[in-house]
Short mmCIF file of N, CA and C in Angstrom, two decimals:
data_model
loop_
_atom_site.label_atom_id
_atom_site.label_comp_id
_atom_site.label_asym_id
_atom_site.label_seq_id
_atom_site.Cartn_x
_atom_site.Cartn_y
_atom_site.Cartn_z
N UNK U 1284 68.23 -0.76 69.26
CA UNK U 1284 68.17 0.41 68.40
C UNK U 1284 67.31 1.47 69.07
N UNK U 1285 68.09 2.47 69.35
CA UNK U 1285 67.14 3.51 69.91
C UNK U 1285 66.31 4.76 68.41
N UNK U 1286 65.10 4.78 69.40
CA UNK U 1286 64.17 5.59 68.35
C UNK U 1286 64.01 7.11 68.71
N UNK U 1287 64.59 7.60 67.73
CA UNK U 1287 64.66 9.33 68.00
C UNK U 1287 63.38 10.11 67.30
N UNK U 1288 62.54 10.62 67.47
CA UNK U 1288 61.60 11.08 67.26
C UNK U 1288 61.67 13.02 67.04
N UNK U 1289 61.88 13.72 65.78
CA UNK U 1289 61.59 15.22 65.66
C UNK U 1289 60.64 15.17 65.67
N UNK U 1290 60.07 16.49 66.00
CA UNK U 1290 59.08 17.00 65.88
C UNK U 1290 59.11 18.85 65.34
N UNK U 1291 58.64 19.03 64.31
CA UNK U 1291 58.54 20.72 64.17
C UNK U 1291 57.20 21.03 63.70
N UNK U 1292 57.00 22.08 63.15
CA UNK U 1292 55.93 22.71 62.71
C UNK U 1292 55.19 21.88 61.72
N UNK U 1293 55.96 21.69 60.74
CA UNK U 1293 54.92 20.80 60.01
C UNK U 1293 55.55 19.80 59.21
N UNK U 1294 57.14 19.17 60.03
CA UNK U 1294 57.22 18.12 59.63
C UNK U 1294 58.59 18.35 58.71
N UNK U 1295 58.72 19.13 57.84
CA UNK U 1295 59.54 19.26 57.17
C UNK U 1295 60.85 20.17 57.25
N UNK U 1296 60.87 20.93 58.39
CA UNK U 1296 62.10 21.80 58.55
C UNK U 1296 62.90 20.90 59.05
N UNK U 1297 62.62 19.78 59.25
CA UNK U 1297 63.88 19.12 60.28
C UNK U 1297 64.25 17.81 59.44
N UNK U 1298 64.22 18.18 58.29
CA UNK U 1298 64.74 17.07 57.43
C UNK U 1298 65.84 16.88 57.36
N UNK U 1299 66.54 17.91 56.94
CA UNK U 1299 68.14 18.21 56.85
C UNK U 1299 68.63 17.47 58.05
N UNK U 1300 68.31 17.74 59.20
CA UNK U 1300 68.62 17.50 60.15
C UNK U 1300 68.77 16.02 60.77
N UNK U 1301 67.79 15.56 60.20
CA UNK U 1301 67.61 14.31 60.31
C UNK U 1301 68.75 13.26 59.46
N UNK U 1302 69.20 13.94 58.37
CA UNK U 1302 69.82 13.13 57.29
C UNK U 1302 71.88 13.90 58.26
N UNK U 1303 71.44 15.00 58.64
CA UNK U 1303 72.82 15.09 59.57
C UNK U 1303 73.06 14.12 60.89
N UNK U 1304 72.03 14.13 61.39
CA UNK U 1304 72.18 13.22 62.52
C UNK U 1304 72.37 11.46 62.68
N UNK U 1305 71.63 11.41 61.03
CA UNK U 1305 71.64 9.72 60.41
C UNK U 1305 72.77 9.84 60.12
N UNK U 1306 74.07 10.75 59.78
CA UNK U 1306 75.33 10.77 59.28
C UNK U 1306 76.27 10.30 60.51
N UNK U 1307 75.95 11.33 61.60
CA UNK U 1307 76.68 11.43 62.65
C UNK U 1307 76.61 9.91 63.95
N UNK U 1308 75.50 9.66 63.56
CA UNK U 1308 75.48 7.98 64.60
C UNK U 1308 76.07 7.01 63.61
N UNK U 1309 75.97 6.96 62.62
CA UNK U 1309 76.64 6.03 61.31
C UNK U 1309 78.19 6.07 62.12
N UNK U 1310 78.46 7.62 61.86
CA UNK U 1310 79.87 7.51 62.37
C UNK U 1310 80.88 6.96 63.33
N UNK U 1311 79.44 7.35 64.51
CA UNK U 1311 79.82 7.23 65.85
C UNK U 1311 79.57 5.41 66.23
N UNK U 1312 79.00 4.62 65.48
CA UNK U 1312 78.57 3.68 65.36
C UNK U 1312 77.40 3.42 66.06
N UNK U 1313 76.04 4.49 66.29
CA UNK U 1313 75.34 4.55 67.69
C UNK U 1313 74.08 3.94 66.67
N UNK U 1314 73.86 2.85 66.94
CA UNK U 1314 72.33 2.45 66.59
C UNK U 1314 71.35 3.23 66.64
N UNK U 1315 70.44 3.73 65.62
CA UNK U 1315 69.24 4.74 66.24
C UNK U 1315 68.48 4.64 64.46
N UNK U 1316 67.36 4.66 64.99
CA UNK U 1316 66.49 5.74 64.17
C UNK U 1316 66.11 6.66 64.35
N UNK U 1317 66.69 7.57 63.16
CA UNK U 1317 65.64 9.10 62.88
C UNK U 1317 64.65 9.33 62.46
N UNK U 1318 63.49 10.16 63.03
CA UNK U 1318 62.93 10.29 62.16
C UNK U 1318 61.90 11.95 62.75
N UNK U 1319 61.34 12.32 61.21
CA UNK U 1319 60.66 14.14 61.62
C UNK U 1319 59.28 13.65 61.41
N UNK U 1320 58.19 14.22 62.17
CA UNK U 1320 56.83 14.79 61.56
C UNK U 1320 56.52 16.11 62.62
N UNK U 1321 55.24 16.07 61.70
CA UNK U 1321 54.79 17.78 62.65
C UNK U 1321 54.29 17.51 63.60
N UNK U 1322 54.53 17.95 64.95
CA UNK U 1322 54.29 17.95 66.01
C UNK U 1322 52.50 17.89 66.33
N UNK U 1323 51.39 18.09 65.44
CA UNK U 1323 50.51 17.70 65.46
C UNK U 1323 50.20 16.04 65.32
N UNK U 1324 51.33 15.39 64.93
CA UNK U 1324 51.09 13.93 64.95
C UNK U 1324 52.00 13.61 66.80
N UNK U 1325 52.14 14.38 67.41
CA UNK U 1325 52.66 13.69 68.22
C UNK U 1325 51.79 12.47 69.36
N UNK U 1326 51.03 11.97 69.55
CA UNK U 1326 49.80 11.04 69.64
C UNK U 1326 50.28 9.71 68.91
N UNK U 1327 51.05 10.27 67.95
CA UNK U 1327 51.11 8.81 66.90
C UNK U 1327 52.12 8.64 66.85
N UNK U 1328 53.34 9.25 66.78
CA UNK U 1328 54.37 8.94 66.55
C UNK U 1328 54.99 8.57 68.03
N UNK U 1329 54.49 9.92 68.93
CA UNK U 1329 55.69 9.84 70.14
C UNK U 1329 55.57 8.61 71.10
N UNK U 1330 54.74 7.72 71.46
CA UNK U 1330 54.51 6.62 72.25
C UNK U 1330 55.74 5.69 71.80
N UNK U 1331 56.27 5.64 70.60
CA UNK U 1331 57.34 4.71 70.42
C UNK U 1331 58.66 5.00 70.17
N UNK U 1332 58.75 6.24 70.75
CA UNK U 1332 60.06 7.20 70.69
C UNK U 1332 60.90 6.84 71.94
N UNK U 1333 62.08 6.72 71.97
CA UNK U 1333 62.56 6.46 73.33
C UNK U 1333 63.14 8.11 73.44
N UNK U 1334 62.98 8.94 72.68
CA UNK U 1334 63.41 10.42 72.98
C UNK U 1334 62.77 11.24 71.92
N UNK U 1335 62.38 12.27 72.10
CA UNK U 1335 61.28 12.97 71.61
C UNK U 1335 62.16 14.69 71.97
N UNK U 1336 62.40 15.15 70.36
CA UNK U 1336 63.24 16.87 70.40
C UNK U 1336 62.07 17.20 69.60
N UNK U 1337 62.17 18.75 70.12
CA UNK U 1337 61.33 19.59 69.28
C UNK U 1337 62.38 20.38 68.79
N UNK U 1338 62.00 20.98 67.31
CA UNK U 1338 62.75 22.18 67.04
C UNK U 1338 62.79 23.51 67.15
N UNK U 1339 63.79 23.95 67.60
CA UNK U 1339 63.62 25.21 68.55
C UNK U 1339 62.84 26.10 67.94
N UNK U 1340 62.12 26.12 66.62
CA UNK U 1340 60.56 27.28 66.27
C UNK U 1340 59.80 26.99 66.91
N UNK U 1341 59.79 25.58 67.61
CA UNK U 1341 58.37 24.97 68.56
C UNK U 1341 58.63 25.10 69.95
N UNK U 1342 59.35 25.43 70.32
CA UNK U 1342 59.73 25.33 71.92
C UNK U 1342 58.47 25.50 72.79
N UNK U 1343 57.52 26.66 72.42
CA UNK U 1343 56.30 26.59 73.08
C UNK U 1343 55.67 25.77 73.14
N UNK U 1344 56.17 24.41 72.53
CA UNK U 1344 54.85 23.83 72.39
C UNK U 1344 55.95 22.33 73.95
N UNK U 1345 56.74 22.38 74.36
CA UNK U 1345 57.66 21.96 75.25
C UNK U 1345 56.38 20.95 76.13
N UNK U 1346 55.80 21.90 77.03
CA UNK U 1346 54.81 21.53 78.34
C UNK U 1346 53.81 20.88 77.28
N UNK U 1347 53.48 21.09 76.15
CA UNK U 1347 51.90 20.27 75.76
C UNK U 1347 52.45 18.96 75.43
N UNK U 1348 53.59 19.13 74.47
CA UNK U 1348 54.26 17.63 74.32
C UNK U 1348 54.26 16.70 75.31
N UNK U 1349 55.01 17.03 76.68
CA UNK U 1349 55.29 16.18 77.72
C UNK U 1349 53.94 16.08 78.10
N UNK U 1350 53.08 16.64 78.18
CA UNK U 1350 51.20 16.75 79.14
C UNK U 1350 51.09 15.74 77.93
N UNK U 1351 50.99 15.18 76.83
CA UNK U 1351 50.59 14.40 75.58
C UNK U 1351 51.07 12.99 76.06
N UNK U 1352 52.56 13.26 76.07
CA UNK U 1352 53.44 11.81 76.41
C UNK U 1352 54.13 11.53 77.61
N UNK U 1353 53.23 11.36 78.37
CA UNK U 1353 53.99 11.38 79.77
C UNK U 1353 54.57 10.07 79.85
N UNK U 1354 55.93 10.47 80.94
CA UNK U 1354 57.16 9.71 80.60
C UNK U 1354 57.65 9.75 80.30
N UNK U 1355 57.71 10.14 78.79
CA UNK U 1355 58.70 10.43 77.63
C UNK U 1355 59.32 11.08 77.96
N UNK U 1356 60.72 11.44 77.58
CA UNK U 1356 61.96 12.15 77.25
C UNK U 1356 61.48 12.99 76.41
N UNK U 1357 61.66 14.44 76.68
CA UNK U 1357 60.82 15.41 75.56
C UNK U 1357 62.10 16.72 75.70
N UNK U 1358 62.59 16.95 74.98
CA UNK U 1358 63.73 18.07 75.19
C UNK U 1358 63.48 18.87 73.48
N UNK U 1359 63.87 20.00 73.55
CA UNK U 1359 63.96 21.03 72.40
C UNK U 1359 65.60 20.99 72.45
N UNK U 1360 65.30 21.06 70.70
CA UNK U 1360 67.12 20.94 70.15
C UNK U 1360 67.59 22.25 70.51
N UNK U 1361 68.79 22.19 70.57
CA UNK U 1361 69.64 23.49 71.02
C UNK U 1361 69.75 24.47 69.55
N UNK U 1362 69.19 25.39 69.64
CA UNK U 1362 69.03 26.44 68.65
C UNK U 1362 70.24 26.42 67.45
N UNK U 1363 71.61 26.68 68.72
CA UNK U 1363 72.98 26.91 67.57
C UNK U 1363 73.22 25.56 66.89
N UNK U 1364 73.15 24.53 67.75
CA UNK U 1364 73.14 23.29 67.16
C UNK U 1364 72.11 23.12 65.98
N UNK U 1365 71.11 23.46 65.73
CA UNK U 1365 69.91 23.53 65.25
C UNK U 1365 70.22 23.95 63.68
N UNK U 1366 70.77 25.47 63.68
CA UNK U 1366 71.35 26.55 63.13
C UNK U 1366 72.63 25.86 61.83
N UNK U 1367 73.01 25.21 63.16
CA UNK U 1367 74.58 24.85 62.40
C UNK U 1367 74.25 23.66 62.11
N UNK U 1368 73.42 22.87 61.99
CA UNK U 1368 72.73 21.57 61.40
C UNK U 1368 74.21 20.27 61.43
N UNK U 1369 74.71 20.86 63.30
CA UNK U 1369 75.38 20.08 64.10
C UNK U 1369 74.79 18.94 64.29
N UNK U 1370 74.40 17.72 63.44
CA UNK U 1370 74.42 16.61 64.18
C UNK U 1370 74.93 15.39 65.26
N UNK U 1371 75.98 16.01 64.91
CA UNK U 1371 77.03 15.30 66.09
C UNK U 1371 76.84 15.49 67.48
N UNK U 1372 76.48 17.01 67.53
CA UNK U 1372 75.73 17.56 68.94
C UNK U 1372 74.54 16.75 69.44
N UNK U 1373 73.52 17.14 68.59
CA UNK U 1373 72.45 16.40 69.15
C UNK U 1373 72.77 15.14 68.95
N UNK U 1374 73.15 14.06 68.58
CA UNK U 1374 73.28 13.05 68.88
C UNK U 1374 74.43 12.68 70.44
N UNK U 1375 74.81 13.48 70.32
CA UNK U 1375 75.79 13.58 72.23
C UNK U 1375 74.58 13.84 72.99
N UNK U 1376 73.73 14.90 72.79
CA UNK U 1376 72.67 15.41 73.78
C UNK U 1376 71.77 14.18 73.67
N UNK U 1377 71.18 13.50 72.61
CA UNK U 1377 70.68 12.63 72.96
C UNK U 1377 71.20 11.30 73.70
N UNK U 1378 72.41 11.08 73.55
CA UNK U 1378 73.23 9.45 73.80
C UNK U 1378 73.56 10.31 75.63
N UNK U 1379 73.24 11.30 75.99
CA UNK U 1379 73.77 12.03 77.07
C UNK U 1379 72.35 12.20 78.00
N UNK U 1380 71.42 12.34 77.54
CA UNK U 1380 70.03 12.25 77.69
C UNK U 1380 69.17 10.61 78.17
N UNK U 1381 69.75 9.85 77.44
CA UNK U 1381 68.91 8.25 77.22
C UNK U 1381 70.42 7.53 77.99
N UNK U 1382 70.94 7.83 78.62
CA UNK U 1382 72.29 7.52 79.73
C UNK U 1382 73.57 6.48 78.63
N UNK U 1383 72.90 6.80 77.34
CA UNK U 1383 74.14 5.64 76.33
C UNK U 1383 75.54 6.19 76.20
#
């Protein structure tokens, strides 16, 4: 089971998103957990993430994430994807990302 890790401002804009993307691996049959907090927990959450998105209001915060969790897979969601609360996308970008 792979572990997908959001991260946004304070946790809660990327809810929706989360419950789109839990739709779209259901579908696709892709094992994973979702899950959001605010990127101030990243220390706690991200060490057990096998992929780590920020949401594109955070993009600046890109270089501190990876300097936090080195190693990690750290990518910002694609805005339109973001927008259009495309889960199907990011779950390709991630299964396209983690080589599944």
């Amino acid at each position: 089971m792979r572990n997908i890790v959001l991260f946004c401002s304070a946790g809660m804009s990327t809810s929706v998103m989360v419950r789109k993307m839990e739709e779209a691996a259901k579908a696709m049959n892709y094992d994973c957990k979702v899950a959001a907090y605010s990127v101030s927990e990243a220390t706690t959450y991200g060490p057990d993430a096998d992929i780590i998105l920020l949401g594109p209001q955070i993009r600046f915060n890109l270089n501190k994430v990876r300097g936090l969790l080195p190693g990690k897979i750290v990518e910002v969601i694609d805005m339109r994807a973001y927008g259009m609360l495309d889960g199907k996308s990011v779950i390709n970008f991630v299964k396209q990302k983690l080589g599944d």
